[in-house]
Coordinates of C-alpha atoms and ligand atoms in Angstrom, one line a residue:
X1 CA 6.6 25.3 -0.6
X2 CA 10.1 23.9 0.0
X3 CA 10.1 20.2 1.1
X4 CA 12.6 19.5 3.8
X5 CA 14.1 16.0 4.0
X6 CA 15.5 15.0 7.4
X7 CA 17.4 11.7 7.6
X8 CA 17.4 9.1 10.5
X9 CA 15.7 8.5 13.8
X10 CA 17.2 11.6 15.5
X11 CA 15.4 13.5 18.3
X12 CA 16.0 16.8 16.6
X13 CA 14.2 15.5 13.5
X14 CA 11.3 14.2 15.5
X15 CA 10.9 17.6 17.2
X16 CA 10.8 19.4 13.8
X17 CA 8.1 17.0 12.7
X18 CA 6.1 17.2 15.9
X19 CA 6.1 21.0 15.7
X20 CA 4.7 20.8 12.2
X21 CA 2.0 18.2 13.2
X22 CA 0.9 20.4 16.1
X23 CA 0.6 23.4 13.7
X24 CA -1.7 21.4 11.5
X25 CA 0.9 20.7 8.7
X26 CA 1.7 17.5 6.9
X27 CA 4.7 15.3 7.5
X28 CA 5.6 12.3 5.4
X29 CA 7.2 9.5 7.5
X30 CA 8.4 5.9 7.0
X31 CA 6.4 2.9 8.2
X32 CA 7.4 -0.7 7.8
X33 CA 5.0 -1.0 4.8
X34 CA 5.1 2.2 2.8
X35 CA 5.7 5.9 3.5
X36 CA 2.7 7.6 5.1
X37 CA 1.5 11.2 4.7
X38 CA 0.6 12.2 8.2
X39 CA -1.6 14.8 9.9
X40 CA -3.1 15.2 13.4
X41 CA -6.2 13.0 13.2
X42 CA -8.1 15.2 15.6
X43 CA -7.6 18.3 13.5
X44 CA -10.1 18.5 10.6
X45 CA -8.2 21.3 8.8
X46 CA -5.0 19.4 8.9
X47 CA -6.6 16.2 7.6
X48 CA -8.2 18.2 4.7
X49 CA -4.7 19.1 3.6
X50 CA -3.9 15.3 3.1
X51 CA -6.8 15.0 0.6
X52 CA -5.7 18.1 -1.2
X53 CA -2.0 17.2 -1.5
X54 CA -2.8 13.6 -2.7
X55 CA -5.8 14.5 -4.9
X56 CA -7.6 11.9 -3.0
X57 CA -11.5 11.7 -3.2
X58 CA -13.2 12.4 0.1
X59 CA -15.1 9.2 0.1
X60 CA -11.9 7.2 0.7
X61 CA -11.3 7.0 4.5
X62 CA -7.8 7.2 6.1
X63 CA -6.0 4.9 8.5
X64 CA -5.3 6.3 12.0
X65 CA -1.9 5.4 13.4
X66 CA -1.3 5.1 17.1
X67 CA 1.7 4.2 19.2
X68 CA 0.0 2.5 22.1
X69 CA -3.2 0.7 23.3
X70 CA -4.1 3.6 25.6
X71 CA -4.1 5.9 22.6
X72 CA -6.4 3.5 20.9
X73 CA -9.0 3.7 23.7
X74 CA -9.5 7.4 22.9
X75 CA -10.5 6.5 19.3
X76 CA -12.5 3.3 19.5
X77 CA -15.9 2.8 21.2
X78 CA -14.6 -0.4 22.6
X79 CA -11.8 -2.9 21.9
X80 CA -13.3 -6.3 21.3
X81 CA -11.4 -9.5 22.2
X82 CA -10.7 -10.4 18.6
X83 CA -8.9 -7.0 18.2
X84 CA -6.9 -7.7 21.3
X85 CA -5.8 -11.1 20.1
X86 CA -4.9 -9.8 16.7
X87 CA -3.0 -6.9 18.2
X88 CA -1.0 -9.2 20.4
X89 CA 0.0 -11.3 17.4
X90 CA 0.6 -8.7 14.8
X91 CA 1.3 -5.2 16.3
X92 CA 3.3 -3.3 15.9
X93 CA 3.0 -4.5 12.3
X94 CA 1.3 -4.4 8.9
X95 CA -2.3 -5.1 10.1
X96 CA -5.1 -2.5 10.1
X97 CA -8.3 -3.1 12.0
X98 CA -11.7 -1.5 11.2
X99 CA -13.8 -0.9 14.3
X100 CA -16.6 1.4 15.5
X101 CA -15.2 4.9 16.2
X102 CA -15.6 7.4 19.0
X103 CA -16.9 10.9 18.1
X104 CA -13.6 12.5 18.8
X105 CA -12.4 11.3 15.4
X106 CA -13.7 13.8 12.8
X107 CA -15.9 12.6 9.9
X108 CA -13.4 13.7 7.3
X109 CA -11.0 11.0 8.5
X110 CA -13.5 8.2 8.1
X111 CA -15.4 9.5 5.1
X112 CA -18.5 9.8 7.3
X113 CA -18.4 6.1 8.2
X114 CA -19.2 5.0 11.8
X115 CA -16.0 3.0 11.8
X116 CA -12.3 3.9 11.8
X117 CA -9.3 2.0 10.6
X118 CA -6.4 1.8 13.1
X119 CA -2.9 0.3 13.4
X120 CA 0.3 0.5 15.3
X121 CA 3.1 0.6 12.7
X122 CA 6.5 -1.1 13.2
X123 CA 9.0 1.6 12.6
X124 CA 10.9 3.6 15.2
X125 CA 10.6 6.9 13.5
X126 CA 6.8 6.5 13.1
X127 CA 6.4 5.4 16.7
X128 CA 8.5 8.2 18.1
X129 CA 6.6 10.8 15.9
X130 CA 3.2 9.6 17.1
X131 CA 4.3 9.3 20.8
X132 CA 6.0 12.7 20.9
X133 CA 3.1 14.4 19.0
X134 CA 0.8 12.9 21.6
X135 CA -2.1 12.6 19.1
X136 CA -3.2 9.8 16.7
X137 CA -1.8 10.4 13.2
X138 CA -4.1 10.0 10.2
X139 CA -2.0 8.8 7.2
X140 CA -2.6 7.4 3.8
X141 CA 0.3 6.3 1.6
X142 CA 2.4 9.4 0.7
X143 CA 1.8 9.3 -3.1
X144 CA -0.5 11.0 -5.6
X145 CA -3.8 9.2 -5.5
X146 CA -3.8 6.1 -7.7
X147 CA 0.0 6.0 -8.2
X148 CA 2.2 3.2 -6.9
X149 CA 2.8 3.6 -3.2
X150 CA 6.2 5.1 -2.0
X151 CA 8.7 2.8 -0.4
X152 CA 11.5 5.4 -0.1
X153 CA 11.8 9.1 0.5
X154 CA 12.7 9.6 -3.2
X155 CA 9.3 8.3 -4.3
X156 CA 7.6 10.7 -1.9
X157 CA 9.6 13.6 -3.5
X158 CA 8.6 12.4 -7.0
X159 CA 4.9 12.6 -6.1
X160 CA 4.6 15.3 -3.4
X161 CA 7.8 17.4 -3.6
X162 CA 7.0 21.1 -3.2
X163 CA 3.5 20.2 -1.8
X164 CA 4.4 19.2 1.8
X165 CA 6.7 20.7 4.4
X166 CA 8.7 17.7 5.6
X167 CA 9.8 14.1 4.8
X168 CA 11.3 12.1 7.6
X169 CA 13.7 9.8 5.7
X170 CA 14.1 6.3 7.2
X171 CA 15.5 4.6 4.1
X172 CA 13.7 1.9 2.2
X173 CA 10.7 0.2 3.8
X174 CA 10.9 -3.5 4.8
X175 CA 7.5 -4.9 3.8
X176 CA 7.0 -2.9 0.6
X177 CA 3.2 -3.3 0.2
X178 CA 0.6 -1.8 2.5
X179 CA -1.0 -3.2 5.6
X180 CA -3.8 -5.9 5.5
X181 CA -7.1 -4.1 6.2
X182 CA -9.5 -6.3 8.3
X183 CA -13.0 -5.3 9.0
X184 CA -13.9 -6.7 12.5
X185 CA -17.5 -5.3 12.3
X186 CA -18.1 -7.9 9.6
X187 CA -18.9 -11.5 10.5
X188 CA -16.8 -13.4 9.8
X189 CA -14.1 -10.8 9.8
X190 CA -13.4 -9.5 6.2
X191 CA -10.1 -8.7 4.5
X192 CA -10.9 -5.5 2.7
X193 CA -7.4 -5.2 1.3
X194 CA -4.8 -8.0 1.4
X195 CA -1.4 -6.8 2.7
X196 CA 1.7 -7.5 4.8
X197 CA -0.1 -10.0 7.0
X198 CA -1.2 -13.1 5.0
X199 CA -4.7 -14.5 5.0
X200 CA -3.4 -17.8 6.3
X201 CA -1.9 -16.2 9.4
X202 CA -5.2 -14.4 10.2
X203 CA -7.2 -17.6 9.7
X204 CA -4.9 -19.4 12.1
X205 CA -6.2 -17.0 14.8
X206 CA -9.7 -16.1 13.6
X207 CA -10.8 -19.3 12.0
X208 CA -12.7 -18.2 8.9
X209 CA -12.3 -14.9 7.2
X210 CA -13.9 -13.5 4.1
X211 CA -11.7 -12.0 1.4
X212 CA -13.2 -9.1 -0.6
X213 CA -10.9 -9.3 -3.6
X214 CA -11.5 -9.2 -7.3
X215 CA -14.2 -6.9 -8.3
X216 CA -17.5 -8.3 -7.1
X217 CA -20.4 -6.0 -6.0
X218 CA -19.5 -6.2 -2.4
X219 CA -16.0 -5.0 -3.0
X220 CA -17.2 -2.1 -5.1
X221 CA -19.4 -1.0 -2.2
X222 CA -16.5 -0.9 0.2
X223 CA -14.7 2.5 0.2
X224 CA -11.3 2.9 -1.5
X225 CA -11.7 0.0 -3.8
X226 CA -11.1 1.2 -7.4
X227 CA -10.8 -0.8 -10.5
X228 CA -7.6 1.1 -11.3
X229 CA -5.2 1.8 -8.5
X230 CA -1.5 1.6 -7.5
X231 CA -0.8 2.1 -11.2
X232 CA 2.3 3.3 -13.0
X233 CA 1.9 5.6 -16.1
X234 CA 2.5 2.6 -18.4
X235 CA -0.2 0.2 -19.2
X236 CA 0.2 -3.0 -17.2
X237 CA -0.6 -6.4 -18.7
X238 CA -0.8 -9.1 -16.1
X239 CA -0.3 -12.6 -17.4
X240 CA -1.6 -15.6 -15.6
X241 CA -1.8 -19.3 -16.5
X242 CA -0.9 -22.9 -15.4
X243 CA 1.9 -23.5 -17.9
X244 CA 5.0 -21.3 -17.7
X245 CA 6.1 -22.2 -21.2
X246 CA 2.8 -21.1 -22.7
X247 CA 2.9 -17.8 -20.7
X248 CA 6.3 -17.0 -21.9
X249 CA 5.2 -17.7 -25.5
X250 CA 2.1 -15.5 -25.0
X251 CA 4.3 -12.7 -23.6
X252 CA 6.7 -12.9 -26.5
X253 CA 3.8 -12.8 -29.0
X254 CA 2.5 -9.7 -27.3
X255 CA 6.0 -8.1 -27.4
X256 CA 6.3 -8.8 -31.1
X257 CA 2.9 -7.1 -31.7
X258 CA 3.7 -4.1 -29.6
X259 CA 7.3 -3.7 -30.6
X260 CA 6.3 -1.9 -33.8
X261 CA 6.1 1.4 -32.1
X262 CA 6.4 1.1 -28.4
X263 CA 9.0 0.7 -25.6
X264 CA 8.1 -2.4 -23.6
X265 CA 9.0 -3.3 -20.0
X266 CA 8.9 -6.8 -18.7
X267 CA 8.8 -7.9 -15.0
X268 CA 9.4 -11.6 -14.4
X269 CA 11.4 -13.5 -11.8
X270 CA 15.2 -13.2 -12.4
X271 CA 15.5 -16.9 -13.3
X272 CA 13.0 -16.4 -16.2
X273 CA 14.7 -13.3 -17.6
X274 CA 16.9 -15.2 -20.1
X275 CA 13.7 -16.0 -22.1
X276 CA 13.5 -12.3 -23.0
X277 CA 17.2 -11.5 -23.5
X278 CA 16.8 -11.4 -27.3
X279 CA 13.6 -9.4 -27.3
X280 CA 13.6 -5.6 -27.6
X281 CA 12.4 -5.0 -24.1
X282 CA 13.5 -3.4 -20.9
X283 CA 13.8 -6.2 -18.3
X284 CA 13.3 -5.6 -14.6
X285 CA 13.9 -8.9 -12.9
X286 CA 11.8 -9.7 -9.8
X287 CA 13.1 -11.9 -7.0
X288 CA 12.2 -15.5 -7.3
X289 CA 8.5 -16.3 -6.4
X290 CA 9.8 -18.7 -3.8
X291 CA 10.8 -15.5 -1.8
X292 CA 7.6 -13.4 -2.0
X293 CA 8.7 -11.1 0.8
X294 CA 11.5 -9.9 -1.5
X295 CA 9.1 -9.6 -4.4
X296 CA 6.8 -7.5 -2.3
X297 CA 9.6 -5.3 -1.0
X298 CA 10.6 -4.3 -4.5
X299 CA 7.4 -4.3 -6.5
X300 CA 6.5 -0.6 -6.4
X301 CA 10.1 0.4 -7.0
X302 CA 10.3 -1.7 -10.1
X303 CA 7.1 -0.2 -11.4
X304 CA 8.4 3.3 -10.8
X305 CA 11.8 2.4 -12.4
X306 CA 10.1 1.2 -15.6
X307 CA 8.0 4.4 -15.7
X308 CA 11.2 6.4 -15.4
X309 CA 12.4 4.5 -18.5
X310 CA 9.3 5.7 -20.3
X311 CA 7.9 2.4 -21.3
X312 CA 4.4 2.4 -22.7
X313 CA 3.5 -1.2 -21.5
X314 CA 4.7 -3.4 -18.6
X315 CA 4.2 -7.1 -19.1
X316 CA 4.2 -8.9 -15.8
X317 CA 3.9 -12.5 -14.6
X318 CA 1.2 -13.0 -11.9
X319 CA 2.6 -14.3 -8.6
X320 CA 1.0 -17.2 -6.6
X321 CA -1.7 -15.8 -4.3
X322 CA -0.4 -17.2 -1.0
X323 CA 0.8 -15.3 2.0
X324 CA 2.0 -11.9 1.0
X325 CA 1.7 -13.0 -2.6
X326 CA -2.0 -12.3 -2.4
X327 CA -1.2 -8.6 -1.7
X328 CA 1.3 -8.5 -4.6
X329 CA -1.2 -10.1 -6.9
X330 CA -3.9 -7.6 -5.8
X331 CA -1.7 -4.6 -6.4
X332 CA -0.6 -5.9 -9.9
X333 CA -4.3 -6.7 -10.7
X334 CA -5.4 -3.1 -9.7
X335 CA -2.4 -1.6 -11.6
X336 CA -3.6 -3.6 -14.6
X337 CA -7.1 -1.9 -14.3
X338 CA -8.6 -5.2 -12.9
X339 CA -7.8 -7.1 -16.1
X340 CA -5.9 -10.4 -16.6
X341 CA -4.3 -11.8 -19.7
X342 CA -5.3 -15.5 -19.1
X343 CA -3.2 -18.1 -20.9
X344 CA -4.4 -21.6 -21.0
Ligands
TXA1 O1 0.4 0.2 5.2 C1 -0.5 1.0 5.1 O2 -1.7 0.7 5.4 C2 -0.2 2.4 4.8 C3 0.7 3.0 5.9 C4 1.0 4.5 5.6 O3 0.1 2.8 7.1 N1 -1.3 3.2 4.6 C5 -2.2 3.1 3.6 O4 -3.3 4.0 3.6 O5 -2.0 2.3 2.7 P1 -4.2 4.2 2.4 O6 -5.0 5.4 2.7 O7 -3.4 4.3 1.1 O8 -5.2 3.0 2.4 C6 -6.1 2.8 3.4 C7 -7.1 1.8 3.1 C8 -8.1 2.3 1.9 O9 -8.3 1.2 1.1 C9 -9.3 2.7 2.7 O10 -10.5 2.6 1.9 C10 -9.4 1.6 3.8 O11 -8.0 1.5 4.2 N2 -10.1 2.2 5.0 C11 -9.8 3.2 5.8 N3 -10.7 3.4 6.8 C12 -11.7 2.5 6.5 C13 -13.0 2.2 7.1 N4 -13.4 2.9 8.2 N5 -13.7 1.2 6.6 C14 -13.3 0.5 5.5 N6 -12.1 0.7 4.9 C15 -11.3 1.7 5.4
MG2 MG1 -2.8 4.3 -0.8

């Protein structure tokens, strides 16, 4: 199959996409977080194509994207007050809510669960596509299952070129990591996946929330939580510790051990890069950790860049786990196969 790429938020492009969605085909489209791989959420056969194209296991449920509250009413049993308040604060935006579903949403979308994950994305192309199609759009990230998520059309081509009919190209995404998934059927509400909306902002509104992060039993029971995920081909080594000097020393020691036969990539904030200038490594500077939004925006691109340079290992400094930093930390931790190199 030839994959067509159409650039910009143009009516003609949206029409081509809508036509494909109505015919049960897949369309990749930009959201503010990452690119999604969309299909008509009410069409089982179309949704099945998503799982096939991505190589995604059927036990991992999809997010259903809508463009309005009225569309939501056709999907959810009811819209509780908590959902309304969160929606008012964060939609359109990088927040996904898990709530009891109506029967109209086929089981394949929700992996047989009685709940469905929903969100209104903040991207004009995405919103026009959903509105014009007139149906909710089920969409996971538009990458091969387990790979880093795509933040530009080029990444989608790398993973799914030749497998899907169309990519709507809206340039690079603004947030760079996926939406925060919040389960509102859990009490207190539970963050199943940290993302673009920080835990602190949710707590300001909800009071307490539970975070299912790390790899405790509860997390492993919730769908879609794998020990290894969002991972580049290279082996990721995530360094964490209180003392920056010691971390740098530990990283350099690791580099010296590995340098014997490997190409090594290093991801640290720009201002720390000079510590590695004399090492035989490929440096990919991150934005300063005082600007975590910028770090988040580029994190998947940097992983893909280092993979493109054929490194065998990527050494990376763990970011602080506040705000969107928690999501960046989570993705790096999963990319590292849920392992840390702790330096004390
Ligand atoms: O930002 C995003 O969320 C992007 C864009 C395209 O919207 N989408 C995305 O989808 O990241 P995906 O499929 O890669 O991740 C969806 C996550 C998975 O961890 C899945 O297990 C969880 O949401 N999820 C979906 N439905 C669920 C449900 N009913 N209960 C619990 N978790 C659910
Ligand atoms: Mg994904």
